[in-house]
Short mmCIF file of C-alpha atoms in Angstrom, two decimals:
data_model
loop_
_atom_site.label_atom_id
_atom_site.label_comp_id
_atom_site.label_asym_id
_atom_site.label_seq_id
_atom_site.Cartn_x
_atom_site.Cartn_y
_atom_site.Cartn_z
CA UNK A 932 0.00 0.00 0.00
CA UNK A 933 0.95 3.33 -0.35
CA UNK A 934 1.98 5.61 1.74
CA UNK A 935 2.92 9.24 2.20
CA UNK A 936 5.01 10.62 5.31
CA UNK A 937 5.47 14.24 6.58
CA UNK A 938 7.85 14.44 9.12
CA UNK A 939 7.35 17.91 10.21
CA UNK A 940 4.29 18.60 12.28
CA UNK A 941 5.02 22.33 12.55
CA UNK A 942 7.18 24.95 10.57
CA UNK A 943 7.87 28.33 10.87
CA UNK A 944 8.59 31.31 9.19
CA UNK A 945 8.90 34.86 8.69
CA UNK A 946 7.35 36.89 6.54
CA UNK A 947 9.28 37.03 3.28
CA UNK A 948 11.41 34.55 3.71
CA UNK A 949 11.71 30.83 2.07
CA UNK A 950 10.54 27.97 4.15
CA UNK A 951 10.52 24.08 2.67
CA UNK A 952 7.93 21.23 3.58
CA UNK A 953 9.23 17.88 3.83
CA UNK A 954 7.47 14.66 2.73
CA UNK A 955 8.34 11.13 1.53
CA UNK A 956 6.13 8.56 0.15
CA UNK A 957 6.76 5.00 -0.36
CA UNK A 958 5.06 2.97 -3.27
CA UNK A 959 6.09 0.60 -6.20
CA UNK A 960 4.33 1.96 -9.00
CA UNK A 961 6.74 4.19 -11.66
CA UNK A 962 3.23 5.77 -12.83
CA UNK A 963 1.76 8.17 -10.13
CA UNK A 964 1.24 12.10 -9.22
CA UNK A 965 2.71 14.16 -6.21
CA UNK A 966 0.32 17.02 -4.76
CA UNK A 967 0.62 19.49 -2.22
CA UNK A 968 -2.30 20.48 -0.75
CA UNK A 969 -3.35 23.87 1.66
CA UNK A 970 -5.64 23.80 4.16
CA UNK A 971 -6.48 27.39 5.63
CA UNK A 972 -8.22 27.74 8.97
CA UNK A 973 -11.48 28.00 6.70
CA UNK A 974 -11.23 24.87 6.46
CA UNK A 975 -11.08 24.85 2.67
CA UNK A 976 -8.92 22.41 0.58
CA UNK A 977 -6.79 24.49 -1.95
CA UNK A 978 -4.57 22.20 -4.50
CA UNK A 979 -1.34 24.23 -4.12
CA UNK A 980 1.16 22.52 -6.76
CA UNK A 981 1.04 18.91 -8.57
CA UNK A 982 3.72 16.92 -10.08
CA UNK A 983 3.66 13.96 -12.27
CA UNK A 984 5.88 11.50 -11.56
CA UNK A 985 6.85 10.79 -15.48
CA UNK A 986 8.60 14.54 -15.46
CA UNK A 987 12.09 15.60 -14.48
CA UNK A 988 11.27 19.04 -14.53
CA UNK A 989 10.32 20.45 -10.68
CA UNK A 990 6.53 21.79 -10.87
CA UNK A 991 6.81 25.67 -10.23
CA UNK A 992 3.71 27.82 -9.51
CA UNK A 993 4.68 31.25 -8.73
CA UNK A 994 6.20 31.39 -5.04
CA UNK A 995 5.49 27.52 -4.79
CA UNK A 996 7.75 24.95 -6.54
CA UNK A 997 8.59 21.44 -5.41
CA UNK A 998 11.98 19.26 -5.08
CA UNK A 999 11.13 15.65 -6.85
CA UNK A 1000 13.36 13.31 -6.32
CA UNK A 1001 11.89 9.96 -7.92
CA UNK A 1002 14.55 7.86 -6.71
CA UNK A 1003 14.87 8.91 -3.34
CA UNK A 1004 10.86 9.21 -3.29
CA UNK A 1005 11.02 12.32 -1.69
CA UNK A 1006 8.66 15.48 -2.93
CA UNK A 1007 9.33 18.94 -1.09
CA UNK A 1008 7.47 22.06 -1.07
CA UNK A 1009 9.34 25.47 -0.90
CA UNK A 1010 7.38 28.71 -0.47
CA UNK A 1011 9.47 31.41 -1.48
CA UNK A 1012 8.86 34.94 0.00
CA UNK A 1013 6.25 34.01 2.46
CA UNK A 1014 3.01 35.79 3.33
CA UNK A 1015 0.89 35.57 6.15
CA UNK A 1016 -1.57 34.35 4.05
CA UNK A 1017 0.45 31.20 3.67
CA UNK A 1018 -0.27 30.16 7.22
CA UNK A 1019 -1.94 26.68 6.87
CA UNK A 1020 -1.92 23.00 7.25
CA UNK A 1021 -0.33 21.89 3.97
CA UNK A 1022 -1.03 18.22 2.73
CA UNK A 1023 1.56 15.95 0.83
CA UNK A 1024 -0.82 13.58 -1.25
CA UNK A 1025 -0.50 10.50 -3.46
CA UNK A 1026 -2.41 9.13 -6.30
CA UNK A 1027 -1.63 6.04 -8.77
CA UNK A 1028 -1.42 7.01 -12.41
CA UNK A 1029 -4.08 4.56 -13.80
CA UNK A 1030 -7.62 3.86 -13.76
CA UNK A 1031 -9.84 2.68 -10.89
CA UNK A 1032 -8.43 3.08 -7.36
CA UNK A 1033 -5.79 5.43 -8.68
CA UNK A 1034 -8.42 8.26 -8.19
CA UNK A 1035 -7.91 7.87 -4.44
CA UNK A 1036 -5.86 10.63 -3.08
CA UNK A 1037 -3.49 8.89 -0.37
CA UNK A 1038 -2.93 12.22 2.55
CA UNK A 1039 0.48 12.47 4.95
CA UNK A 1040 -0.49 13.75 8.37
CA UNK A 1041 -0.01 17.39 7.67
CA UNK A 1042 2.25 20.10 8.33
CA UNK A 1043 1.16 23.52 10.03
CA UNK A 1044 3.27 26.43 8.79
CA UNK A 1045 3.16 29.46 10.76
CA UNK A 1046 4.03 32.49 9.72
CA UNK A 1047 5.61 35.65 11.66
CA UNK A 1048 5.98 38.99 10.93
CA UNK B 854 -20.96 29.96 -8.76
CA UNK B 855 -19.83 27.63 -6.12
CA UNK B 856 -17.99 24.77 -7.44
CA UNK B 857 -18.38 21.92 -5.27
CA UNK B 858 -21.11 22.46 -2.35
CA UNK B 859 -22.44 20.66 1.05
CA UNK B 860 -25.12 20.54 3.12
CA UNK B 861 -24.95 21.24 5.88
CA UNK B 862 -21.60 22.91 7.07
CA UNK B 863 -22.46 21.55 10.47
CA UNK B 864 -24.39 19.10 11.74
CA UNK B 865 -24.72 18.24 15.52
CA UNK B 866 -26.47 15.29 16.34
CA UNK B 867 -26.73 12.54 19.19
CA UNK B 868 -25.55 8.98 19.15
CA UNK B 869 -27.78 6.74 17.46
CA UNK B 870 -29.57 9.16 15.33
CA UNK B 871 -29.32 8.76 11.49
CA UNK B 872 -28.32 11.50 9.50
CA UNK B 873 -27.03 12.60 5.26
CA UNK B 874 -24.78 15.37 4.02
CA UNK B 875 -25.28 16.54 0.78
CA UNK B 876 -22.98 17.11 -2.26
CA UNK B 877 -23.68 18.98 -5.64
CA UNK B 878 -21.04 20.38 -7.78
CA UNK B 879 -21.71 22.14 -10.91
CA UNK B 880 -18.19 21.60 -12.57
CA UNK B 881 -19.83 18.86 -15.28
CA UNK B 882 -17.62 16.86 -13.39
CA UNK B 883 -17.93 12.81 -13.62
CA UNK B 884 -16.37 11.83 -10.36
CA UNK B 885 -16.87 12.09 -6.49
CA UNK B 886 -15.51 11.37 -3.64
CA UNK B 887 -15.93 11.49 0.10
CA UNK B 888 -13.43 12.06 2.74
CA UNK B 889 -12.91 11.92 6.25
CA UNK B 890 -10.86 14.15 8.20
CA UNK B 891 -10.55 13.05 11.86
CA UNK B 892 -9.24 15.49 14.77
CA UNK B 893 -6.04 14.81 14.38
CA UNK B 894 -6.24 16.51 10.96
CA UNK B 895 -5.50 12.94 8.74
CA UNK B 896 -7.79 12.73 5.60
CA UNK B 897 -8.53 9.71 4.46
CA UNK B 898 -10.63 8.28 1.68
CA UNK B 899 -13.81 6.60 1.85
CA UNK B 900 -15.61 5.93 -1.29
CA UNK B 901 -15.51 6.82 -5.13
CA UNK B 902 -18.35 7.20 -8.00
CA UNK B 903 -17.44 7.71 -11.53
CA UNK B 904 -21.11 8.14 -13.54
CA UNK B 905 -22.78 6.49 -10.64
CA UNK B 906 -20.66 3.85 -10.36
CA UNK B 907 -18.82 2.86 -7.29
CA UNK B 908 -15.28 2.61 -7.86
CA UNK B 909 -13.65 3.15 -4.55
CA UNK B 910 -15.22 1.30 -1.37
CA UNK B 911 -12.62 1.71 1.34
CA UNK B 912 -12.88 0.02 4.59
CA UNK B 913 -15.79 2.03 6.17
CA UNK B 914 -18.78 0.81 8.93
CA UNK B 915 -20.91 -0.46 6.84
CA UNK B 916 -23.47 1.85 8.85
CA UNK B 917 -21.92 4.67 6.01
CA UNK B 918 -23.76 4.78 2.76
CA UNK B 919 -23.04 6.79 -0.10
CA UNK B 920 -25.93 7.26 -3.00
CA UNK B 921 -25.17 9.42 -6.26
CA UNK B 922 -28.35 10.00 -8.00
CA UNK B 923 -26.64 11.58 -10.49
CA UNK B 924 -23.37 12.90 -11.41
CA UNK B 925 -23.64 16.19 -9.72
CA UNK B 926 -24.65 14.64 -6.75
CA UNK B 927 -23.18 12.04 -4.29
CA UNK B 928 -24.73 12.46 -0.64
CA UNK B 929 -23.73 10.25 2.24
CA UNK B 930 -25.83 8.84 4.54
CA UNK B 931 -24.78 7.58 8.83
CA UNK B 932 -26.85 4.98 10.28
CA UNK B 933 -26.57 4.54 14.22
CA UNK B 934 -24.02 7.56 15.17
CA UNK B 935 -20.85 6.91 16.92
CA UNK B 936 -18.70 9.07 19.24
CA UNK B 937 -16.43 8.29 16.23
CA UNK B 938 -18.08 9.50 13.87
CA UNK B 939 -17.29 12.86 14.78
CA UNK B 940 -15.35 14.71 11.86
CA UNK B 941 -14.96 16.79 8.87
CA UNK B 942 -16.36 15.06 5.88
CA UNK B 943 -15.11 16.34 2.71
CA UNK B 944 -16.54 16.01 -0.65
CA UNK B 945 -14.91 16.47 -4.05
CA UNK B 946 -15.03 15.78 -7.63
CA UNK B 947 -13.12 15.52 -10.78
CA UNK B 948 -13.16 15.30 -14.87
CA UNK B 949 -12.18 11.52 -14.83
CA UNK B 950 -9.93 9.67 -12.29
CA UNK B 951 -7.36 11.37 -13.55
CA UNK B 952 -7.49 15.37 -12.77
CA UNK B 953 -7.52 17.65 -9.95
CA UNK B 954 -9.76 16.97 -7.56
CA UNK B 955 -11.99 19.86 -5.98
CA UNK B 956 -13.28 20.05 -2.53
CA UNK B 957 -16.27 21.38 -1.34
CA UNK B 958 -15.55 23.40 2.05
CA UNK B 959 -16.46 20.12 4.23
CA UNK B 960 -19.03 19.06 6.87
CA UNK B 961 -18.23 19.33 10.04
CA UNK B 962 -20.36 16.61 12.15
CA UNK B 963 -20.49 16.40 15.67
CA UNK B 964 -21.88 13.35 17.77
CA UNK B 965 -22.79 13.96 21.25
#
């Protein structure tokens, strides 16, 4: 089974600086996508960045990009020039690259970033 | 123009009582999904429909029973409330198994 691990139950930062979310997965499929999810205090689940596993090229969305390393199964998340809007509980998630079950998201335990001025 | 909707956005209810939560989303979307998000934050899947078919039946209480009378809807239904029942219950739905999934903003249900 798959699994995804975030080792880092709390980060912090301040403002405008560059923080980086840790998480490893384990699984033995070569066909799958990486996601990193935000949760704000509203409760809301906001995809932040996604990844497929088939590309060497990092995923990059504005202040957001991600470290993949396929071999090492490892998928960061660094948030460049942070703003306290950034403050959430940010997901790691899993999901297999074919049909059936693969639409099942597989969620780490979460990290809550913090963010001080 | 919400996207992905529940009802209701809390829902407070005593042991033993049977209640549903609603999803719609209006994304022309072909698949949804319910989650559970227990208190220590973990999110974890619990079933699938692709065009009303169940794809995804994780291990859930059988007391749990989803129903999608159509595409744009997929409501889930508790039989006999538990204690543990208490959570956030997300909903969300995608173009095929394949694309980003959207949430709605969650249910949170509370069992007294």
């Amino acid at each position: 089974a798959q699994t995804v691990t975030q080792s880092q139950p709390e980060m912090s930062v301040q403002e405008a600086e560059t923080v980086t979310l840790s998480c490893t997965y384990d699984t033995s499929e070569s066909d799958y996508y990486l996601f990193w999810y935000k949760q704000p205090p509203s409760r809301q689940m906001i995809l932040v960045i996604r990844q497929e596993a088939y590309k060497q090229q990092n995923a990059t969305e504005n202040r957001f990009s991600v470290n993949f390393q396929k071999a090492a199964k490892s998928f960061s998340l660094k948030i460049s020039d942070s703003q306290l809007g950034d403050a959430a509980m940010y997901f790691c998630a899993y999901r297999y690259g074919a049909a059936g079950t693969a639409s099942k998201l597989t969620f780490g335990t979460g990290t809550r970033l913090q963010v001080t001025l | 123009d919400t996207a992905v909707s529940q009802t209701p956005k809390y829902l407070v209810t005593q042991m033993g009582n049977d209640k549903s939560i609603k999803c719609e989303q209006n994304l022309g979307h072909d698949t949804m999904y319910w989650y559970k998000q227990d208190s220590k934050k973990f999110l974890k899947i619990m079933f699938s429909y692709n065009n009303k078919e169940l794809i995804i039946n994780e291990t859930v209480p059988n007391r749990f029973s989803p129903k999608s009378p159509d595409k744009a809807h997929l409501n889930l239904h508790i039989n006999s409330l538990e204690l543990g029942d208490s959570a956030v219950y997300f909903c969300a739905s995608s173009l095929g198994v394949y694309n980003e999934q959207f949430f709605g903003p969650g249910t949170r249900l509370t069992v007294l």
